[in-house]
XYZ file of C-alpha atoms in Angstrom:
359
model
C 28.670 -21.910 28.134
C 29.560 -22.076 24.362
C 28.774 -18.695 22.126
C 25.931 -19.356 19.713
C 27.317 -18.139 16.173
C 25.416 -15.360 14.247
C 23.280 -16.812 11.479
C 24.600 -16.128 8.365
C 22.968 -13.503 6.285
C 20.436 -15.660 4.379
C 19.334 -17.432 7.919
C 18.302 -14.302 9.103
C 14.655 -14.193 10.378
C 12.435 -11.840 9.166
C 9.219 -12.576 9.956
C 7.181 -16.009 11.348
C 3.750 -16.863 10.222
C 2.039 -19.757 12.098
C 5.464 -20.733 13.947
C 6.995 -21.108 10.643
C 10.047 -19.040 10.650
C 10.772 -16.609 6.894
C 13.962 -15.941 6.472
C 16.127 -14.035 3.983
C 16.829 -17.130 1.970
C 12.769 -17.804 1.659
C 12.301 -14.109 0.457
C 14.967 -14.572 -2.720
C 13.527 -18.289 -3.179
C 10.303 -16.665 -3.447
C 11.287 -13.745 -5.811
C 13.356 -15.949 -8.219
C 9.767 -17.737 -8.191
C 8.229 -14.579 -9.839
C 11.047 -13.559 -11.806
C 12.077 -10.312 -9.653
C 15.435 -11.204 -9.234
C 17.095 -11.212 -12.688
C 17.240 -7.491 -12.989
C 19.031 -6.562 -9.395
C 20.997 -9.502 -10.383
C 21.974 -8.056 -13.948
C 22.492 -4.716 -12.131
C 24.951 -6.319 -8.883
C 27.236 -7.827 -12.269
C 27.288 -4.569 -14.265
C 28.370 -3.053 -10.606
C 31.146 -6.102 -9.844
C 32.110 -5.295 -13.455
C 32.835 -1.387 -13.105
C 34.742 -2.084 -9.781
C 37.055 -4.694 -11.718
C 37.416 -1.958 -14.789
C 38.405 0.632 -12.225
C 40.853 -1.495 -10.055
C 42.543 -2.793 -13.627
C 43.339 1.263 -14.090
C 44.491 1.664 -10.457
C 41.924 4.700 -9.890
C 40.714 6.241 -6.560
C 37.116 6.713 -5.408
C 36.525 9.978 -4.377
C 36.259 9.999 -0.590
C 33.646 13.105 -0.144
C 31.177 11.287 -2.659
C 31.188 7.487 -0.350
C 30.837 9.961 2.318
C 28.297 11.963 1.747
C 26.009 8.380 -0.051
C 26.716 7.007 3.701
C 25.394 9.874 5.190
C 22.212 10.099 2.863
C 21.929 6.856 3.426
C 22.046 7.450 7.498
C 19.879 10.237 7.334
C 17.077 8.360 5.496
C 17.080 5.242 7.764
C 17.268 7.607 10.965
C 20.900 6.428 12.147
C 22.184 9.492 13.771
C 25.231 7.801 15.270
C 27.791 5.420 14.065
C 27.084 2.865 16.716
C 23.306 2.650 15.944
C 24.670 2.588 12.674
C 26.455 -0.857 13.823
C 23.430 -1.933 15.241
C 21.389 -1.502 12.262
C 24.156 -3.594 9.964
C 24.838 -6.403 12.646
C 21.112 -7.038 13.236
C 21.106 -7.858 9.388
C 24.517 -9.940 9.219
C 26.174 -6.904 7.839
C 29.383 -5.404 8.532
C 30.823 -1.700 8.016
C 32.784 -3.215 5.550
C 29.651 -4.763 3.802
C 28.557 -0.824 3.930
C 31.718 1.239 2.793
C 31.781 -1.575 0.005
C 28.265 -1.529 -1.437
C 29.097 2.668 -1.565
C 31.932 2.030 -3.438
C 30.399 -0.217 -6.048
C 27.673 2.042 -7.237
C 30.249 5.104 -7.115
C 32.298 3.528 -10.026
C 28.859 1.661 -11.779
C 28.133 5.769 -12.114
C 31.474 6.205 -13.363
C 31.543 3.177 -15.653
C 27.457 3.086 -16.986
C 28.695 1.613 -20.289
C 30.630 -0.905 -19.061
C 29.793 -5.139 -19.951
C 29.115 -6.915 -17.346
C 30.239 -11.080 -17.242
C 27.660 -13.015 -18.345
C 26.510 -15.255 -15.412
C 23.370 -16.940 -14.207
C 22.318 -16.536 -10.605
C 21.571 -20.541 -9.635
C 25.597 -21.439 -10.911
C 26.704 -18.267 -9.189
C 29.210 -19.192 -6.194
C 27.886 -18.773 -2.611
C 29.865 -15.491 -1.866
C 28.467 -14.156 -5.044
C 24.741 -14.937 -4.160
C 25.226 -13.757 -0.558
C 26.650 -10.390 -2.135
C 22.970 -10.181 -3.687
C 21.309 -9.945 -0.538
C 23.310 -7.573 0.812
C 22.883 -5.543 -2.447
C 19.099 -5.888 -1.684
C 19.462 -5.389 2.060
C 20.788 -2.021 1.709
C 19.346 -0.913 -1.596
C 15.887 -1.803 0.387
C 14.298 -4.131 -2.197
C 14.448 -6.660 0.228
C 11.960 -4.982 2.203
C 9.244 -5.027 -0.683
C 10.162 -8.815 -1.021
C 9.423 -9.212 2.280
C 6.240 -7.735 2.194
C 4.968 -9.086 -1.065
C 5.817 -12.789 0.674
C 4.390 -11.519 4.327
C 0.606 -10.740 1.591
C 0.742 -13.788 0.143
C 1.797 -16.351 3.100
C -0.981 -14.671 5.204
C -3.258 -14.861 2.262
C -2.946 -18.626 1.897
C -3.212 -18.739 6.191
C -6.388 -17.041 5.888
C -7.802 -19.503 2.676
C -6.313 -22.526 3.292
C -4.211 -24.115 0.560
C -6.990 -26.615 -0.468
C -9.392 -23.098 -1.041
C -7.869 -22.714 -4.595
C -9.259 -23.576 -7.754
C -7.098 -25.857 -9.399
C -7.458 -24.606 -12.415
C -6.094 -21.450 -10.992
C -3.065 -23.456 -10.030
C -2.618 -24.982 -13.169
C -2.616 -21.375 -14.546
C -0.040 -19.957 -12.360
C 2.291 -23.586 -13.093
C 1.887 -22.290 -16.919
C 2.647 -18.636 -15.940
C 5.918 -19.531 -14.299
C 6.910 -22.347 -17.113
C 6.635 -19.216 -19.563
C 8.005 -16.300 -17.148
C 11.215 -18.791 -16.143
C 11.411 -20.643 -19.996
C 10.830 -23.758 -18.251
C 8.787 -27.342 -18.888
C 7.911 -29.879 -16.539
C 10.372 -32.111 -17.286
C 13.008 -29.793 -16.206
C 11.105 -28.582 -13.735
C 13.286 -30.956 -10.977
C 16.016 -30.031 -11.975
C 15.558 -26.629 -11.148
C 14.403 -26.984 -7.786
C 17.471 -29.001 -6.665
C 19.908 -25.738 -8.175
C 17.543 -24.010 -5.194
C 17.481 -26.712 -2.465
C 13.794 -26.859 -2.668
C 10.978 -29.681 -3.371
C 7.928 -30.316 -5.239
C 6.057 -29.194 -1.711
C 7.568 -25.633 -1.850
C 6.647 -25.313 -6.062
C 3.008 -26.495 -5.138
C 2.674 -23.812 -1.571
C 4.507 -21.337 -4.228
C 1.720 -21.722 -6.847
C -1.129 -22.009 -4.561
C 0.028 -18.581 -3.005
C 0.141 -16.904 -6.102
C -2.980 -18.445 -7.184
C -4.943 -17.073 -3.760
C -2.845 -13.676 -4.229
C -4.096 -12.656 -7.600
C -7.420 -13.749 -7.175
C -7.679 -11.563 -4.000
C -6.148 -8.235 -5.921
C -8.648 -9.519 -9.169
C -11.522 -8.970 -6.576
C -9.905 -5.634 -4.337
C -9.164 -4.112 -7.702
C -12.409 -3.572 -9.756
C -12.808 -0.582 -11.383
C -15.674 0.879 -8.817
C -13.145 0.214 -6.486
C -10.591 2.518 -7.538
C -13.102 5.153 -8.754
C -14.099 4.911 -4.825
C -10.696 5.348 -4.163
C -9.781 8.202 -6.229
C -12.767 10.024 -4.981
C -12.039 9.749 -1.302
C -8.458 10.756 -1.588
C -8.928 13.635 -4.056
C -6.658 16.128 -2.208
C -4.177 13.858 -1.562
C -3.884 12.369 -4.973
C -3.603 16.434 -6.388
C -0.729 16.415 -8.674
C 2.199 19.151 -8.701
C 4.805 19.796 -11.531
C 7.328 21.526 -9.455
C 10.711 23.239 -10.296
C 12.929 23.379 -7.151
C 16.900 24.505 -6.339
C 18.688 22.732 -3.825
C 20.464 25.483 -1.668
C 23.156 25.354 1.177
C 22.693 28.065 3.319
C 19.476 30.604 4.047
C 21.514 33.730 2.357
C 21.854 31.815 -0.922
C 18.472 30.739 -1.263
C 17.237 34.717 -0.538
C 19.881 35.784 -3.306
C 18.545 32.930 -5.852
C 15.034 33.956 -4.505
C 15.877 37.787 -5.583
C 17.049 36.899 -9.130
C 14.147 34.998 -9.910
C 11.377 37.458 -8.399
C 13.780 41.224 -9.659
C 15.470 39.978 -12.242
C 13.514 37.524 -13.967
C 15.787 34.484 -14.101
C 14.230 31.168 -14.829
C 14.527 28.611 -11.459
C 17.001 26.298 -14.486
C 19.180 29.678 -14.952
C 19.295 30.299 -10.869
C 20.552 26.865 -10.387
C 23.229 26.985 -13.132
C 24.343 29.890 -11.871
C 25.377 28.783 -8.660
C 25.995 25.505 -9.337
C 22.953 24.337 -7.085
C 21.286 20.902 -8.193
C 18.050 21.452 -10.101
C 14.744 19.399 -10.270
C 11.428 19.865 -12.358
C 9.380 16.643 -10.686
C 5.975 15.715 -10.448
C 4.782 15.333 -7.400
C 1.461 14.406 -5.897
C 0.127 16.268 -2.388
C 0.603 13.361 -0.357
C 4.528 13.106 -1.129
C 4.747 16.553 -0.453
C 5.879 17.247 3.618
C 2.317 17.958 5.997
C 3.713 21.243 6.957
C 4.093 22.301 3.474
C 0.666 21.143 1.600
C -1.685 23.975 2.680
C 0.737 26.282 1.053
C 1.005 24.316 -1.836
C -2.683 24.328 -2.182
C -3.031 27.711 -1.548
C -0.785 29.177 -4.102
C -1.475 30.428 -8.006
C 0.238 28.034 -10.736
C 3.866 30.323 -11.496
C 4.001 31.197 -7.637
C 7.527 31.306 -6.111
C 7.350 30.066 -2.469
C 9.535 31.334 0.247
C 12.717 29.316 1.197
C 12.228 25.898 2.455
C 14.695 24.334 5.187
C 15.480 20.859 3.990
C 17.991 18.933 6.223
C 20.987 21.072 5.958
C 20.390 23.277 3.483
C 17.168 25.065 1.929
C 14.662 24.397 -1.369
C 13.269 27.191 -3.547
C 10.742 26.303 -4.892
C 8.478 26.995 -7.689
C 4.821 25.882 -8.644
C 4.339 25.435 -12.266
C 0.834 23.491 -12.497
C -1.869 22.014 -10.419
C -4.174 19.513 -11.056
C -6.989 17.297 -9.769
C -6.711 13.856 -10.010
C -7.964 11.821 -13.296
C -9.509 8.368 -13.136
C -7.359 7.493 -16.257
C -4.236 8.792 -15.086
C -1.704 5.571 -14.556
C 0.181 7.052 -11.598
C -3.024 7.898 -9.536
C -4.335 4.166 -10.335
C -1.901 3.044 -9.426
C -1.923 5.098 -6.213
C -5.129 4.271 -5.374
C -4.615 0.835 -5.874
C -1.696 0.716 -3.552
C -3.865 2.182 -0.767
C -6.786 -0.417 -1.688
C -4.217 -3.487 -1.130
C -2.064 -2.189 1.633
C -5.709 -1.607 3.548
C -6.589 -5.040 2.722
C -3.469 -6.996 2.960
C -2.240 -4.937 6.686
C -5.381 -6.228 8.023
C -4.618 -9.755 7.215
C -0.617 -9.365 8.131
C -1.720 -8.204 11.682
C -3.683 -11.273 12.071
C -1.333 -13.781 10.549
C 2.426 -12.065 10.712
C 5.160 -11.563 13.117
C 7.898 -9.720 12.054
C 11.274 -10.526 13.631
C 13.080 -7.899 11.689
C 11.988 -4.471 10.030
C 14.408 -4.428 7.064
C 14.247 -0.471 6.434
């Protein structure tokens, strides 16, 4: 019996809504439709371009930094052993070497931040270099949120019906892309043979978008979120944090010591042992279950006791509290997040199902 070939990486199925089969390919057709490709694209050159500089100079990446981005990267996606590690690349058309590489890149776009990029546009872009972008996106896991944003909108228009939209609404959205892409009808064709796609796929594209941002217009009002914010006012409690990244238990009691005896600032502690530093803001519902009661417990200036984080340990310091405000942007847009992903997982479960659970 003859071995069926892998489908390449932009023929991988992600999801299938009403028998019709998504795959990677649909989600970056469907992004370069909105204009959220450009910038990862932008970003992949810059990358491509920092490699190039650092191969012209013959320089070596340093081993223990690919390493230990691999193993953060591991960690986070819950691959405890190299052969689920495999798994997780072959199930997207990805390859260790696909891995190591997209490692190396960013290592030397650190290295190189200034550094031009060549100036080229994604639809004349050879094949290799567009399939390069989807990897980028695999593993940097934006194509997750494109898959979701297309899963919201496909089983928005499964739920309405294509012929439920205003047309006026369509003509709208035709005008926003024509301005968002710099584009007029008359070149309009043109464009969608550079993607392979017809007249049909512009018109389902529009009438998505069209049903999409009428549905968040509605979900969004401002009673809404006011409803929101008032339901989840623990959770939405924001923090301003200073913490020290420690590696061992005895080190974070020593730094724990100097800043309760001897009055050293948490930024002092850390520079003193070389330990990475952050001041974030943080809202309760980032912060780990185990660890909120304490947090909401505690005095503003309180130093908490060590924290064991993966490997290592976290002091920690709290330097403010507050309750959420209606006007504050990141707690909109927190509670707005909540209002759609209610909405829109309700309509997924009825209309989407996913082959392939990118993160």
């Amino acid at each position: 019996m003859p071995k069926t070939e892998a489908p390449t990486i932009d023929r991988k199925i992600i999801f299938v809504c009403q028998d019709r089969a998504v795959v990677v390919r649909d989600l970056l057709d469907a992004a370069l439709f909105r204009g959220e490709l450009e910038l990862t694209w932008i970003d992949l050159l810059r990358l491509l371009a920092a490699e190039e500089k650092a191969d012209e100079q013959e320089l070596e990446y340093n081993d223990d930094a690919i390493d230990a981005a691999a193993e953060r990267f591991r960690y986070e996606h819950d691959l405890i052993t190299a052969e689920e590690t495999e798994k997780w690349l072959a199930d997207r058309a990805l390859t260790l070497g696909d891995f190591g590489a997209y490692f190396i890149r960013h290592y030397w776009g650190e290295q190189f931040e200034e550094v031009e990029a060549e100036k080229l546009e994604y639809l004349t872009a050879p094949n290799k270099l567009r399939d390069l972008l989807a990897t980028e996106l695999i593993l940097s896991g934006e194509l997750d949120r494109m898959a979701q944003r297309l899963s919201w909108r496909l089983a928005a228009l499964s739920e309405a019906g294509r012929d439920a939209v205003d047309p006026e609404l369509i003509a709208a959205e035709e005008t926003h892309f024509f301005s968002r892409i710099g584009l007029n009808a008359e070149r309009l064709p043109g464009w969608l043979e550079q993607i392979d796609r017809d007249a049909n796929w512009f018109r389902e594209m529009l009438a998505m978008e069209a049903i999409h941002q009428r549905g968040c217009a509605a979900l969004l009002s401002k009673e809404a979120r006011a409803r929101e914010i008032a339901a989840l006012r623990l959770p939405l409690t924001r923090f301003e944090v200073e913490t020290v990244e420690l590696d061992s238990l005895d080190a974070a009691r020593e730094a724990l010591l100097c800043a309760r005896e001897d009055g050293m600032s948490m930024e002092e502690v850390a520079a003193e042992g070389r330990y990475p530093y952050r001041h974030p803001e943080v809202l309760l519902e980032e912060i780990p279950e185990d660890l909120q009661q304490k947090f909401l417990s505690v005095h503003p200036g309180t130093l908490l006791e060590p924290i064991p984080r993966g490997d290592g340990f976290h002091l920690c310091r709290i330097v403010s509290k507050a309750e959420p405000n209606l006007e504050d942007p990141v707690v909109i847009k927190r509670a707005e997040e909540r209002i759609l992903d209610r909405h829109f997982a309700d309509l997924t479960t009825r209309h989407i199902q996913w082959r392939l659970l990118l993160a």
